mmCIF file of C-alpha atoms and ligand atoms in Angstrom:
data_model
loop_
_atom_site.group_PDB
_atom_site.id
_atom_site.type_symbol
_atom_site.label_atom_id
_atom_site.label_comp_id
_atom_site.label_asym_id
_atom_site.label_seq_id
_atom_site.Cartn_x
_atom_site.Cartn_y
_atom_site.Cartn_z
ATOM 1 C CA MET Z 1 0.054 0.026 -0.254
ATOM 2 C CA ILE Z 2 1.202 3.456 -0.677
ATOM 3 C CA ILE Z 3 -0.012 6.890 0.864
ATOM 4 C CA ASP Z 4 1.044 9.812 -0.642
ATOM 5 C CA PHE Z 5 1.055 12.179 2.093
ATOM 6 C CA HIS Z 6 1.586 15.405 0.479
ATOM 7 C CA THR Z 7 0.051 16.514 -3.113
ATOM 8 C CA HIS Z 8 -2.296 19.416 -4.291
ATOM 9 C CA TYR Z 9 -5.235 19.736 -6.903
ATOM 10 C CA TYR Z 10 -7.076 22.826 -7.587
ATOM 11 C CA PRO Z 11 -10.561 23.617 -7.890
ATOM 12 C CA ALA Z 12 -11.892 23.952 -11.375
ATOM 13 C CA LYS Z 13 -12.146 27.913 -11.349
ATOM 14 C CA VAL Z 14 -8.635 28.559 -9.898
ATOM 15 C CA VAL Z 15 -6.574 25.486 -11.515
ATOM 16 C CA GLY Z 16 -5.164 27.663 -14.690
ATOM 17 C CA LYS Z 17 -4.245 30.656 -11.974
ATOM 18 C CA ALA Z 18 -2.418 28.006 -10.058
ATOM 19 C CA LEU Z 19 -0.656 26.945 -12.984
ATOM 20 C CA ALA Z 20 0.154 29.987 -14.445
ATOM 21 C CA ALA Z 21 1.589 31.199 -11.126
ATOM 22 C CA VAL Z 22 4.576 29.141 -11.310
ATOM 23 C CA GLU Z 23 5.133 28.590 -14.706
ATOM 24 C CA GLY Z 24 8.834 28.619 -16.179
ATOM 25 C CA ARG Z 25 10.110 27.791 -12.461
ATOM 26 C CA ILE Z 26 8.470 24.340 -11.947
ATOM 27 C CA GLY Z 27 6.998 21.857 -14.412
ATOM 28 C CA HIS Z 28 3.489 20.536 -13.524
ATOM 29 C CA TYR Z 29 2.879 16.521 -14.200
ATOM 30 C CA THR Z 30 -0.925 16.568 -13.947
ATOM 31 C CA ASP Z 31 -3.013 19.030 -15.409
ATOM 32 C CA GLY Z 32 -3.841 20.264 -11.479
ATOM 33 C CA SER Z 33 -7.388 19.011 -11.176
ATOM 34 C CA ARG Z 34 -8.721 15.921 -9.120
ATOM 35 C CA ALA Z 35 -9.045 13.910 -12.195
ATOM 36 C CA GLY Z 36 -5.253 14.401 -12.891
ATOM 37 C CA LEU Z 37 -4.063 13.398 -9.779
ATOM 38 C CA LEU Z 38 -6.495 10.049 -9.803
ATOM 39 C CA ALA Z 39 -4.967 9.182 -13.000
ATOM 40 C CA SER Z 40 -1.459 10.287 -11.934
ATOM 41 C CA MET Z 41 -2.178 7.441 -8.553
ATOM 42 C CA ARG Z 42 -3.704 4.975 -10.933
ATOM 43 C CA GLU Z 43 -0.435 5.249 -13.151
ATOM 44 C CA ALA Z 44 2.088 5.231 -9.892
ATOM 45 C CA LYS Z 45 -0.292 2.434 -7.550
ATOM 46 C CA ILE Z 46 -0.700 4.980 -5.173
ATOM 47 C CA ASP Z 47 -3.494 4.154 -2.767
ATOM 48 C CA TYR Z 48 -4.152 7.074 -1.383
ATOM 49 C CA SER Z 49 -3.469 10.756 -1.561
ATOM 50 C CA LEU Z 50 -3.581 13.980 0.799
ATOM 51 C CA ALA Z 51 -4.493 16.770 -0.855
ATOM 52 C CA LEU Z 52 -2.812 20.162 1.048
ATOM 53 C CA PRO Z 53 -4.817 22.923 0.152
ATOM 54 C CA ILE Z 54 -3.335 26.448 1.324
ATOM 55 C CA ALA Z 55 -5.739 29.351 2.454
ATOM 56 C CA THR Z 56 -3.786 32.307 0.457
ATOM 57 C CA ARG Z 57 -5.994 35.172 2.047
ATOM 58 C CA PRO Z 58 -7.744 35.672 5.503
ATOM 59 C CA ALA Z 59 -11.171 35.778 3.886
ATOM 60 C CA ASN Z 60 -10.686 32.313 1.827
ATOM 61 C CA SER Z 61 -10.252 30.481 4.883
ATOM 62 C CA ARG Z 62 -13.744 29.551 5.313
ATOM 63 C CA GLY Z 63 -14.091 28.744 1.784
ATOM 64 C CA ILE Z 64 -11.057 26.316 1.427
ATOM 65 C CA ASN Z 65 -12.227 24.544 4.309
ATOM 66 C CA THR Z 66 -15.628 24.000 3.282
ATOM 67 C CA TRP Z 67 -14.127 22.827 0.079
ATOM 68 C CA ALA Z 68 -11.966 20.621 1.563
ATOM 69 C CA ALA Z 69 -14.174 18.837 3.394
ATOM 70 C CA ALA Z 70 -16.633 18.203 0.706
ATOM 71 C CA GLU Z 71 -14.061 16.982 -1.577
ATOM 72 C CA ARG Z 72 -12.708 13.964 0.651
ATOM 73 C CA SER Z 73 -13.548 10.412 -1.001
ATOM 74 C CA GLU Z 74 -11.983 6.617 -0.155
ATOM 75 C CA ASN Z 75 -8.823 7.528 -1.647
ATOM 76 C CA ILE Z 76 -8.457 11.133 -1.612
ATOM 77 C CA GLY Z 77 -8.131 12.786 1.867
ATOM 78 C CA LEU Z 78 -7.670 16.621 2.474
ATOM 79 C CA THR Z 79 -6.580 18.945 5.232
ATOM 80 C CA GLY Z 80 -7.601 21.889 6.242
ATOM 81 C CA SER Z 81 -5.861 25.073 6.100
ATOM 82 C CA ILE Z 82 -5.609 28.686 8.339
ATOM 83 C CA HIS Z 83 -4.371 31.826 7.244
ATOM 84 C CA PRO Z 84 -2.476 33.441 9.832
ATOM 85 C CA GLY Z 85 -3.746 36.880 9.437
ATOM 86 C CA ASP Z 86 -7.464 35.584 9.571
ATOM 87 C CA PRO Z 87 -9.576 37.504 12.368
ATOM 88 C CA HIS Z 88 -11.341 34.601 13.221
ATOM 89 C CA LEU Z 89 -9.066 32.095 13.848
ATOM 90 C CA PRO Z 90 -10.342 30.172 16.887
ATOM 91 C CA ASP Z 91 -13.601 29.683 14.926
ATOM 92 C CA THR Z 92 -12.021 28.497 12.026
ATOM 93 C CA LEU Z 93 -9.623 26.240 13.775
ATOM 94 C CA LYS Z 94 -13.169 24.887 15.608
ATOM 95 C CA TYR Z 95 -14.653 24.554 12.162
ATOM 96 C CA ILE Z 96 -12.138 22.402 10.580
ATOM 97 C CA ALA Z 97 -12.343 19.939 13.821
ATOM 98 C CA GLU Z 98 -15.404 19.687 13.800
ATOM 99 C CA GLN Z 99 -15.545 18.909 9.855
ATOM 100 C CA GLY Z 100 -13.176 16.100 10.693
ATOM 101 C CA LEU Z 101 -10.040 17.056 8.781
ATOM 102 C CA PRO Z 102 -6.979 15.804 10.112
ATOM 103 C CA GLY Z 103 -4.838 18.769 10.379
ATOM 104 C CA ILE Z 104 -3.632 21.894 8.981
ATOM 105 C CA LYS Z 105 -1.296 23.229 5.643
ATOM 106 C CA LEU Z 106 0.527 26.229 6.599
ATOM 107 C CA HIS Z 107 3.090 28.115 4.272
ATOM 108 C CA PRO Z 108 5.368 30.471 6.188
ATOM 109 C CA GLU Z 109 6.839 31.786 2.871
ATOM 110 C CA TYR Z 110 3.798 32.125 1.149
ATOM 111 C CA GLN Z 111 1.904 33.052 4.155
ATOM 112 C CA GLN Z 112 4.348 35.420 5.482
ATOM 113 C CA PHE Z 113 4.169 34.571 9.317
ATOM 114 C CA ASP Z 114 7.092 33.156 11.780
ATOM 115 C CA PHE Z 115 6.581 30.575 13.799
ATOM 116 C CA ALA Z 116 8.002 32.678 16.601
ATOM 117 C CA ASP Z 117 5.274 34.907 16.397
ATOM 118 C CA GLU Z 118 3.747 34.829 20.439
ATOM 119 C CA ARG Z 119 0.533 36.280 18.867
ATOM 120 C CA LEU Z 120 0.135 32.810 16.947
ATOM 121 C CA TYR Z 121 0.612 30.645 19.892
ATOM 122 C CA PRO Z 122 -3.127 30.220 21.298
ATOM 123 C CA VAL Z 123 -3.342 28.739 17.489
ATOM 124 C CA TRP Z 124 -0.812 25.940 18.335
ATOM 125 C CA GLU Z 125 -2.273 25.512 21.531
ATOM 126 C CA ARG Z 126 -5.790 25.082 20.070
ATOM 127 C CA CYS Z 127 -4.228 22.668 17.803
ATOM 128 C CA VAL Z 128 -2.668 20.475 20.359
ATOM 129 C CA GLU Z 129 -6.492 20.401 22.247
ATOM 130 C CA LEU Z 130 -8.542 19.789 19.069
ATOM 131 C CA ASP Z 131 -5.832 16.987 17.704
ATOM 132 C CA LEU Z 132 -5.236 18.820 14.794
ATOM 133 C CA PHE Z 133 -1.790 18.478 13.046
ATOM 134 C CA VAL Z 134 -0.034 20.961 11.424
ATOM 135 C CA ILE Z 135 2.052 20.515 7.937
ATOM 136 C CA THR Z 136 4.483 23.011 6.897
ATOM 137 C CA HIS Z 137 6.446 23.692 3.918
ATOM 138 C CA ALA Z 138 10.067 24.215 5.269
ATOM 139 C CA GLY Z 139 12.937 25.766 4.009
ATOM 140 C CA CYS Z 140 13.920 27.174 0.399
ATOM 141 C CA ASP Z 141 11.136 27.413 -2.368
ATOM 142 C CA VAL Z 142 11.685 28.544 -5.795
ATOM 143 C CA MET Z 143 8.813 30.691 -5.832
ATOM 144 C CA PHE Z 144 10.126 32.705 -2.621
ATOM 145 C CA LYS Z 145 13.252 34.770 -1.515
ATOM 146 C CA PRO Z 146 15.412 34.644 1.374
ATOM 147 C CA PRO Z 147 15.105 35.320 4.235
ATOM 148 C CA TRP Z 148 13.366 31.987 4.845
ATOM 149 C CA HIS Z 149 10.687 31.765 7.820
ATOM 150 C CA SER Z 150 11.147 28.569 7.865
ATOM 151 C CA ASP Z 151 14.848 27.183 8.197
ATOM 152 C CA PRO Z 152 15.419 24.161 10.540
ATOM 153 C CA ALA Z 153 16.923 26.290 13.614
ATOM 154 C CA ARG Z 154 13.669 28.505 13.771
ATOM 155 C CA LEU Z 155 11.419 24.924 12.855
ATOM 156 C CA ALA Z 156 13.544 23.279 15.954
ATOM 157 C CA ALA Z 157 12.368 25.794 18.548
ATOM 158 C CA PHE Z 158 8.998 25.716 17.488
ATOM 159 C CA HIS Z 159 8.582 22.227 17.961
ATOM 160 C CA ARG Z 160 10.542 22.862 21.386
ATOM 161 C CA ARG Z 161 8.220 25.228 22.413
ATOM 162 C CA PHE Z 162 5.254 22.921 21.272
ATOM 163 C CA PRO Z 163 6.394 19.875 22.272
ATOM 164 C CA GLU Z 164 2.821 18.381 22.070
ATOM 165 C CA LEU Z 165 2.128 19.579 18.896
ATOM 166 C CA LYS Z 166 1.943 17.121 15.802
ATOM 167 C CA LEU Z 167 4.167 18.605 13.805
ATOM 168 C CA ILE Z 168 4.963 17.372 10.159
ATOM 169 C CA LEU Z 169 7.804 19.339 8.350
ATOM 170 C CA ALA Z 170 7.852 18.681 4.052
ATOM 171 C CA HIS Z 171 10.822 18.575 2.291
ATOM 172 C CA LEU Z 172 12.608 16.269 4.690
ATOM 173 C CA GLY Z 173 12.606 19.200 7.100
ATOM 174 C CA SER Z 174 14.212 21.863 5.372
ATOM 175 C CA MET Z 175 14.842 21.886 1.556
ATOM 176 C CA GLU Z 176 18.324 22.435 0.236
ATOM 177 C CA MET Z 177 19.426 23.306 4.173
ATOM 178 C CA TRP Z 178 20.537 19.705 4.494
ATOM 179 C CA ASP Z 179 23.594 20.072 6.895
ATOM 180 C CA ALA Z 180 20.943 22.283 9.399
ATOM 181 C CA VAL Z 181 18.110 19.814 9.097
ATOM 182 C CA GLU Z 182 21.011 17.369 10.076
ATOM 183 C CA THR Z 183 22.514 19.001 13.032
ATOM 184 C CA GLU Z 184 18.838 21.067 14.549
ATOM 185 C CA LEU Z 185 16.317 18.697 13.273
ATOM 186 C CA ALA Z 186 17.134 14.852 12.406
ATOM 187 C CA GLY Z 187 16.022 12.715 15.243
ATOM 188 C CA LEU Z 188 13.839 15.242 17.275
ATOM 189 C CA PRO Z 189 10.108 13.854 17.128
ATOM 190 C CA VAL Z 190 8.829 15.835 14.353
ATOM 191 C CA TYR Z 191 7.659 14.159 11.199
ATOM 192 C CA PHE Z 192 9.366 14.898 7.843
ATOM 193 C CA ASP Z 193 7.804 13.992 4.418
ATOM 194 C CA LEU Z 194 10.012 13.336 1.299
ATOM 195 C CA ALA Z 195 7.917 15.882 -1.126
ATOM 196 C CA LEU Z 196 9.725 16.828 -4.005
ATOM 197 C CA LEU Z 197 13.102 15.047 -3.433
ATOM 198 C CA THR Z 198 14.381 13.801 -6.478
ATOM 199 C CA PRO Z 199 17.911 12.691 -7.121
ATOM 200 C CA ASP Z 200 19.245 16.056 -8.353
ATOM 201 C CA ARG Z 201 17.796 17.656 -5.424
ATOM 202 C CA LEU Z 202 18.894 15.291 -3.015
ATOM 203 C CA PRO Z 203 20.880 12.413 -3.907
ATOM 204 C CA PRO Z 204 20.190 8.735 -2.534
ATOM 205 C CA GLN Z 205 23.376 9.120 -0.152
ATOM 206 C CA ARG Z 206 22.405 11.457 1.559
ATOM 207 C CA LEU Z 207 18.807 11.040 1.661
ATOM 208 C CA LEU Z 208 19.537 7.746 3.337
ATOM 209 C CA ALA Z 209 21.277 9.441 6.079
ATOM 210 C CA ILE Z 210 19.010 11.851 6.823
ATOM 211 C CA ILE Z 211 16.173 9.355 7.050
ATOM 212 C CA ARG Z 212 18.234 7.072 9.027
ATOM 213 C CA LYS Z 213 19.552 9.637 11.554
ATOM 214 C CA HIS Z 214 15.995 10.699 11.951
ATOM 215 C CA GLY Z 215 14.107 7.411 12.439
ATOM 216 C CA ALA Z 216 12.086 5.556 9.446
ATOM 217 C CA GLU Z 217 8.759 5.546 12.088
ATOM 218 C CA ARG Z 218 8.907 9.655 11.277
ATOM 219 C CA ILE Z 219 9.193 9.402 7.660
ATOM 220 C CA LEU Z 220 5.949 9.912 5.245
ATOM 221 C CA PHE Z 221 5.915 9.451 1.425
ATOM 222 C CA GLY Z 222 5.109 12.375 -0.540
ATOM 223 C CA THR Z 223 5.824 13.809 -3.608
ATOM 224 C CA ASP Z 224 4.331 17.332 -4.170
ATOM 225 C CA SER Z 225 2.278 16.595 -7.601
ATOM 226 C CA PRO Z 226 1.335 17.948 -9.644
ATOM 227 C CA TRP Z 227 5.290 19.318 -9.098
ATOM 228 C CA SER Z 228 6.716 16.143 -9.161
ATOM 229 C CA PRO Z 229 5.556 13.025 -10.747
ATOM 230 C CA GLN Z 230 4.307 10.571 -8.347
ATOM 231 C CA LYS Z 231 5.584 7.171 -10.601
ATOM 232 C CA ALA Z 232 8.933 8.558 -10.693
ATOM 233 C CA HIS Z 233 9.070 9.364 -7.119
ATOM 234 C CA VAL Z 234 7.704 5.762 -6.067
ATOM 235 C CA ASP Z 235 10.845 4.327 -7.779
ATOM 236 C CA TYR Z 236 13.022 6.840 -6.448
ATOM 237 C CA ILE Z 237 12.350 5.706 -2.994
ATOM 238 C CA ARG Z 238 11.639 2.510 -3.531
ATOM 239 C CA SER Z 239 15.436 2.257 -5.042
ATOM 240 C CA LEU Z 240 16.601 3.077 -1.952
ATOM 241 C CA PRO Z 241 18.406 0.175 0.323
ATOM 242 C CA LEU Z 242 15.689 0.357 2.902
ATOM 243 C CA SER Z 243 14.773 -2.733 5.327
ATOM 244 C CA GLU Z 244 10.930 -3.910 3.960
ATOM 245 C CA ALA Z 245 10.194 -2.881 7.610
ATOM 246 C CA GLU Z 246 11.276 0.962 7.075
ATOM 247 C CA ARG Z 247 9.652 0.868 3.440
ATOM 248 C CA GLU Z 248 6.367 0.134 5.375
ATOM 249 C CA LEU Z 249 6.339 2.700 7.879
ATOM 250 C CA ILE Z 250 7.731 5.429 5.308
ATOM 251 C CA PHE Z 251 5.110 4.177 1.945
ATOM 252 C CA HIS Z 252 2.317 3.769 4.341
ATOM 253 C CA ARG Z 253 1.874 2.781 8.325
ATOM 254 C CA ASN Z 254 3.044 6.312 9.686
ATOM 255 C CA ALA Z 255 0.666 8.254 7.507
ATOM 256 C CA ALA Z 256 -2.092 5.696 8.282
ATOM 257 C CA LYS Z 257 -1.579 6.429 11.989
ATOM 258 C CA LEU Z 258 -1.625 10.243 11.044
ATOM 259 C CA LEU Z 259 -4.742 9.888 9.246
ATOM 260 C CA HIS Z 260 -6.494 7.342 11.080
ATOM 261 C CA LEU Z 261 -7.073 5.533 8.226
HETATM 262 ZN ZN1 ZN R 301 3.453 21.021 -1.359
#
């Protein structure tokens, strides 16, 4: 069984805009639609994908969470999302939990916030109370420029401040900040996903070393489809010399536990 913990697709009315926004910077391997994701899953033999919508403005928080709740099906799950500028954050979180969405997706670069911002502390406390996990973009992102809001030291400090929060860091802890991932984050009780880690971005030996230092019981298979081809990504992770037990944890066991599947 394979669960892809990090995918995206878009409602018909915004899909064109979403693809146009990244034109020339990153490629796309589906047409960005739900049908496109399902076709890609069939090709890659992926059983379940978690899609991660993102609230791009405070005003669209409610709409995006309503959409996410309605889109769920047997083989597609979705997280909710919040925008740090939403004046009704407690209500939005309550709504997400009431809808049965498993967690929230955040992007500190896109949404321009810092995990050290004390004004947001009640949000993270509420996520613990409501048993919502937080999955966040981590590290460099070709669409944005430094200074980064999501580097290993900041993310480690955030985890230490909220040790009970289930925290999932995309892109193996912090995209392209591998030395600091090893020293600051690897081994902490947070999850890393494997989204967007092609061999040219992170060669197999280094990837394997970080997985082993962190522990396979806190690694989640993920692709970042449509920005990465699911099938090639499955093949890459499968090519690593992992044990069968490690492979099962990474491809589905850890994800199934977080998603209560
Ligand atoms: Zn993503």
